[in-house]
């Protein structure tokens, strides 16, 4: 009967749908609580992942390195997928690269790979299998091609050695006392610009004595500490220490966390199967091994250059139970009897109170209802915390104190013993899938199974960055951004700058998510909003630059906003302010100071990228200028390294005696000469440009500042960068440096050919002298037939530099005369002349109008110096020369011709290579520059040394092997 009635009712519903008004149903039982459907039950894959987190302390399958490599374990656990962020050369949009599969091991006797851990230095990756064997990979050259630095073939295959906690020692900073921080950004009184509070976070030891190295700490399930560290000859060694003696299953460790301390020790928190939380302190000391003949050993050799040994000393600190009865903070507390995460937060120095906050241990327990449960139970996580109180004084009961006073007993002072003080727990109605400690331990980030992300303060556990705060920003998120992913998330990895993240979903897919701008349309941002966004980017850029961290996802955020030229100007201005970098090179100083200024490279890289829209699209004014300057800088570095290699390389083979190196230098000589010729051709073009020269011919009554503003505006309209290349002291110094490198190569080639001219031709075609002689002839052909002589142009630039120094001296002289007297306390007064010169040079770096005093200098340069220089130059030859190797011509015809030719310009050898060639190629992830992969075991030491320095592009971006070509 019910079935018949059901069919009849179904037919009625189809013919006449019933309208049901549910308004007011929520108040049916007298309350205002809205009715809601039960949430979707947790999936089987999510349950499996939570069980994995509970049973195995180390099971991270997705990790992001400081260098930019994103490593993930494949579904079968047999190999790794390597990805990275890349700007598409077609339109410069950022996205995730295709995965590159790698499996640099001979066997997996220890079971599948279960854990990945990136080191803080040298992009070193620790790969751990199911039984705790450790393999170390280095990513020094490419983002997606590792080299094995330690194999695991000799490691024991034993379940008791499975890893439950890992930690990399902090690298030794340049300043051994502090790590610099560049936040918060505080809005100035003008309402648009920001100033930055720079502080120093005290260093936490211990550290490897070599600043370029770290050491890897592992804790095994049976309580063994393993320390993997590298000798100065790059040989990896292992030192072990027994932390706990596991005599039964209750003593086994399930999870462990490690942190460094101000006392130059490490503290280890271990959770056991018997619900104990134990803390152990370990002293790690790197010592110099005593030489066999101590009397003849050299004195005062730095520790980083000696043979090292390591000593480990332990001390048990405190113990408690992480599952304490009577401390329930949730009705489901008793159901959460397993830990899924443990973290250890280092001690923090409070600059206001001048006190250290204690170390904090954090654990996570999660509840997930049973699949067939009859109760509508929600998922939940409890975050428990303990403080490690080191100087806790044992108290005596007052009755005993009174007894002691009646007996006139002096008594003894209670001893101080460390203990774990439990703090308030935090309950979250989600499943915590991961915890990250950021900002030197001051901030915690949690990500959940639904793809959401939370940032919390370490002390109060209050949520951070939930609302925009443009007055005082500590994070880019306070500038109007939000961060998160998508549901069905099993694992998540944050970029080193925390500007983006990657997610691993239940179906195994991996996706990249950048920041979301939630304060309006990016196309309609106000000036105040843009300044706040730039300030947020600048804080992270400064910190990343100091720690050699990739900033590619910061560029991805910057490209979200159409006002890129204005964005780049503000970004570079704030970056110069926050890092206090020098832009004034008007004095005659060695070129090495300019080359070593890594912050200046970042400034040019910002201009280069934000004005680039694809390899076949025209560049904006500042991007065109920056691209040339970065390539000039890179060429100077290559020639300098080849001509002044370290003694360890020269002991085996001098780079200038290797044909491969000299052929590379020949390409650099050709590119450099073409650049110098192009520069002179553009300057001669301005000399013949009547409108440009009219800016230098107006009467004295005309406002000089307005003349220069009009001149700069005209150069921007024509996309003509030659004049600014020689006016800015930093760029002029680089051009002078490349002039001298061309002269140096010409000198080398002349001497080599003179040596070969007095000797018979080698008869053996395989002799290296055949190739070496041909390579030096190529260098000499380029330098001897150049239309522009490098030494003559260098003299012209020297004259211009001298005139600029005179102009500065005259215009800024009153500041020197009006210098205030020194303070009574002897503090140094700011150098107002130096500050004014820095301001002028910064404007020139930003390609703004020159200072008024430069008008006379520019007029003299064009009407006198350049005119005299032009008399001995074949300008017709310059005009009709082919400069396609420079890739500087941005007109549509040149870009179309470039696309049709189907070639790349190799940024290392400076030769054209076909896009269809079957050879391996490396491409910059940031700007799309390409070079042929020249790695070969047959190379001699000189070429190996030179290639090892080419680990980054001229713009500072990392290189990666292009897909589609098999090795």
PDB file of C-alpha atoms in Angstrom, residues 322-419:
ATOM      1  CA  UNK A 322      50.659  15.014  27.713  1.00  0.00           C
ATOM      2  CA  UNK A 323      47.316  13.289  28.539  1.00  0.00           C
ATOM      3  CA  UNK A 324      46.460  14.474  32.044  1.00  0.00           C
ATOM      4  CA  UNK A 325      43.260  13.426  33.829  1.00  0.00           C
ATOM      5  CA  UNK A 326      40.943  16.149  35.041  1.00  0.00           C
ATOM      6  CA  UNK A 327      42.190  18.682  32.508  1.00  0.00           C
ATOM      7  CA  UNK A 328      39.401  18.231  29.963  1.00  0.00           C
ATOM      8  CA  UNK A 329      38.722  21.318  27.865  1.00  0.00           C
ATOM      9  CA  UNK A 330      36.219  19.585  25.612  1.00  0.00           C
ATOM     10  CA  UNK A 331      33.613  16.805  26.015  1.00  0.00           C
ATOM     11  CA  UNK A 332      35.596  14.919  23.366  1.00  0.00           C
ATOM     12  CA  UNK A 333      38.911  15.332  25.169  1.00  0.00           C
ATOM     13  CA  UNK A 334      38.980  11.791  26.512  1.00  0.00           C
ATOM     14  CA  UNK A 335      38.518  10.431  22.992  1.00  0.00           C
ATOM     15  CA  UNK A 336      41.698  12.069  21.754  1.00  0.00           C
ATOM     16  CA  UNK A 337      44.334   9.715  23.096  1.00  0.00           C
ATOM     17  CA  UNK A 338      46.908  10.098  20.329  1.00  0.00           C
ATOM     18  CA  UNK A 339      49.091  12.995  19.286  1.00  0.00           C
ATOM     19  CA  UNK A 340      49.170  13.971  15.620  1.00  0.00           C
ATOM     20  CA  UNK A 341      51.659  16.883  15.811  1.00  0.00           C
ATOM     21  CA  UNK A 342      54.301  18.226  18.139  1.00  0.00           C
ATOM     22  CA  UNK A 343      56.197  21.502  17.779  1.00  0.00           C
ATOM     23  CA  UNK A 344      58.757  23.295  19.910  1.00  0.00           C
ATOM     24  CA  UNK A 345      58.933  27.098  19.904  1.00  0.00           C
ATOM     25  CA  UNK A 346      62.307  28.619  20.801  1.00  0.00           C
ATOM     26  CA  UNK A 347      62.718  31.184  23.544  1.00  0.00           C
ATOM     27  CA  UNK A 348      61.790  34.673  22.397  1.00  0.00           C
ATOM     28  CA  UNK A 349      63.378  37.976  23.359  1.00  0.00           C
ATOM     29  CA  UNK A 350      60.901  40.748  24.185  1.00  0.00           C
ATOM     30  CA  UNK A 351      62.385  44.098  23.167  1.00  0.00           C
ATOM     31  CA  UNK A 352      60.003  46.018  25.428  1.00  0.00           C
ATOM     32  CA  UNK A 353      60.574  44.147  28.672  1.00  0.00           C
ATOM     33  CA  UNK A 354      64.125  43.069  27.779  1.00  0.00           C
ATOM     34  CA  UNK A 355      63.237  39.599  29.010  1.00  0.00           C
ATOM     35  CA  UNK A 356      63.296  36.152  27.451  1.00  0.00           C
ATOM     36  CA  UNK A 357      60.056  34.220  27.186  1.00  0.00           C
ATOM     37  CA  UNK A 358      60.404  30.489  27.882  1.00  0.00           C
ATOM     38  CA  UNK A 359      60.437  27.673  25.358  1.00  0.00           C
ATOM     39  CA  UNK A 360      56.935  26.449  24.497  1.00  0.00           C
ATOM     40  CA  UNK A 361      55.985  22.896  23.533  1.00  0.00           C
ATOM     41  CA  UNK A 362      52.821  22.443  21.505  1.00  0.00           C
ATOM     42  CA  UNK A 363      50.933  19.246  20.719  1.00  0.00           C
ATOM     43  CA  UNK A 364      47.835  18.603  18.637  1.00  0.00           C
ATOM     44  CA  UNK A 365      45.199  15.924  19.241  1.00  0.00           C
ATOM     45  CA  UNK A 366      42.312  15.448  16.838  1.00  0.00           C
ATOM     46  CA  UNK A 367      38.941  13.698  17.002  1.00  0.00           C
ATOM     47  CA  UNK A 368      37.135  12.208  14.057  1.00  0.00           C
ATOM     48  CA  UNK A 369      33.778  10.404  14.541  1.00  0.00           C
ATOM     49  CA  UNK A 370      33.487   6.760  13.620  1.00  0.00           C
ATOM     50  CA  UNK A 371      32.112   6.100  10.136  1.00  0.00           C
ATOM     51  CA  UNK A 372      28.988   4.273  11.394  1.00  0.00           C
ATOM     52  CA  UNK A 373      28.367   6.391  14.475  1.00  0.00           C
ATOM     53  CA  UNK A 374      24.712   7.088  15.353  1.00  0.00           C
ATOM     54  CA  UNK A 375      25.636  10.456  16.863  1.00  0.00           C
ATOM     55  CA  UNK A 376      26.028  13.691  14.919  1.00  0.00           C
ATOM     56  CA  UNK A 377      29.532  14.464  16.143  1.00  0.00           C
ATOM     57  CA  UNK A 378      31.739  17.128  14.598  1.00  0.00           C
ATOM     58  CA  UNK A 379      35.469  16.861  14.012  1.00  0.00           C
ATOM     59  CA  UNK A 380      37.646  18.645  16.540  1.00  0.00           C
ATOM     60  CA  UNK A 381      41.274  19.366  17.391  1.00  0.00           C
ATOM     61  CA  UNK A 382      42.785  20.336  20.730  1.00  0.00           C
ATOM     62  CA  UNK A 383      46.045  22.280  20.861  1.00  0.00           C
ATOM     63  CA  UNK A 384      47.828  21.686  24.179  1.00  0.00           C
ATOM     64  CA  UNK A 385      50.753  23.836  25.318  1.00  0.00           C
ATOM     65  CA  UNK A 386      53.462  23.726  27.991  1.00  0.00           C
ATOM     66  CA  UNK A 387      56.085  26.253  29.005  1.00  0.00           C
ATOM     67  CA  UNK A 388      59.544  24.983  29.867  1.00  0.00           C
ATOM     68  CA  UNK A 389      60.355  26.904  33.043  1.00  0.00           C
ATOM     69  CA  UNK A 390      64.099  26.498  33.500  1.00  0.00           C
ATOM     70  CA  UNK A 391      64.596  28.448  36.770  1.00  0.00           C
ATOM     71  CA  UNK A 392      61.557  27.178  38.685  1.00  0.00           C
ATOM     72  CA  UNK A 393      62.153  27.323  42.442  1.00  0.00           C
ATOM     73  CA  UNK A 394      60.817  24.520  44.581  1.00  0.00           C
ATOM     74  CA  UNK A 395      58.494  25.933  47.248  1.00  0.00           C
ATOM     75  CA  UNK A 396      58.295  24.733  50.844  1.00  0.00           C
ATOM     76  CA  UNK A 397      55.000  24.347  52.702  1.00  0.00           C
ATOM     77  CA  UNK A 398      54.417  27.290  55.115  1.00  0.00           C
ATOM     78  CA  UNK A 399      54.168  24.908  58.102  1.00  0.00           C
ATOM     79  CA  UNK A 400      57.732  23.769  57.552  1.00  0.00           C
ATOM     80  CA  UNK A 401      58.888  27.369  57.195  1.00  0.00           C
ATOM     81  CA  UNK A 402      57.338  28.272  60.595  1.00  0.00           C
ATOM     82  CA  UNK A 403      58.900  25.198  62.136  1.00  0.00           C
ATOM     83  CA  UNK A 404      62.290  26.215  60.827  1.00  0.00           C
ATOM     84  CA  UNK A 405      61.939  29.778  62.149  1.00  0.00           C
ATOM     85  CA  UNK A 406      61.056  28.541  65.693  1.00  0.00           C
ATOM     86  CA  UNK A 407      64.182  26.440  65.765  1.00  0.00           C
ATOM     87  CA  UNK A 408      66.285  29.379  64.486  1.00  0.00           C
ATOM     88  CA  UNK A 409      67.369  27.236  61.622  1.00  0.00           C
ATOM     89  CA  UNK A 410      68.969  29.093  58.736  1.00  0.00           C
ATOM     90  CA  UNK A 411      67.888  26.434  56.242  1.00  0.00           C
ATOM     91  CA  UNK A 412      69.002  26.262  52.653  1.00  0.00           C
ATOM     92  CA  UNK A 413      67.728  28.098  49.597  1.00  0.00           C
ATOM     93  CA  UNK A 414      65.370  25.916  47.553  1.00  0.00           C
ATOM     94  CA  UNK A 415      67.039  24.654  44.423  1.00  0.00           C
ATOM     95  CA  UNK A 416      65.861  25.588  40.946  1.00  0.00           C
ATOM     96  CA  UNK A 417      64.685  22.691  38.818  1.00  0.00           C
ATOM     97  CA  UNK A 418      63.218  22.886  35.324  1.00  0.00           C
ATOM     98  CA  UNK A 419      59.595  21.875  34.942  1.00  0.00           C
TER      99      UNK A 419
END
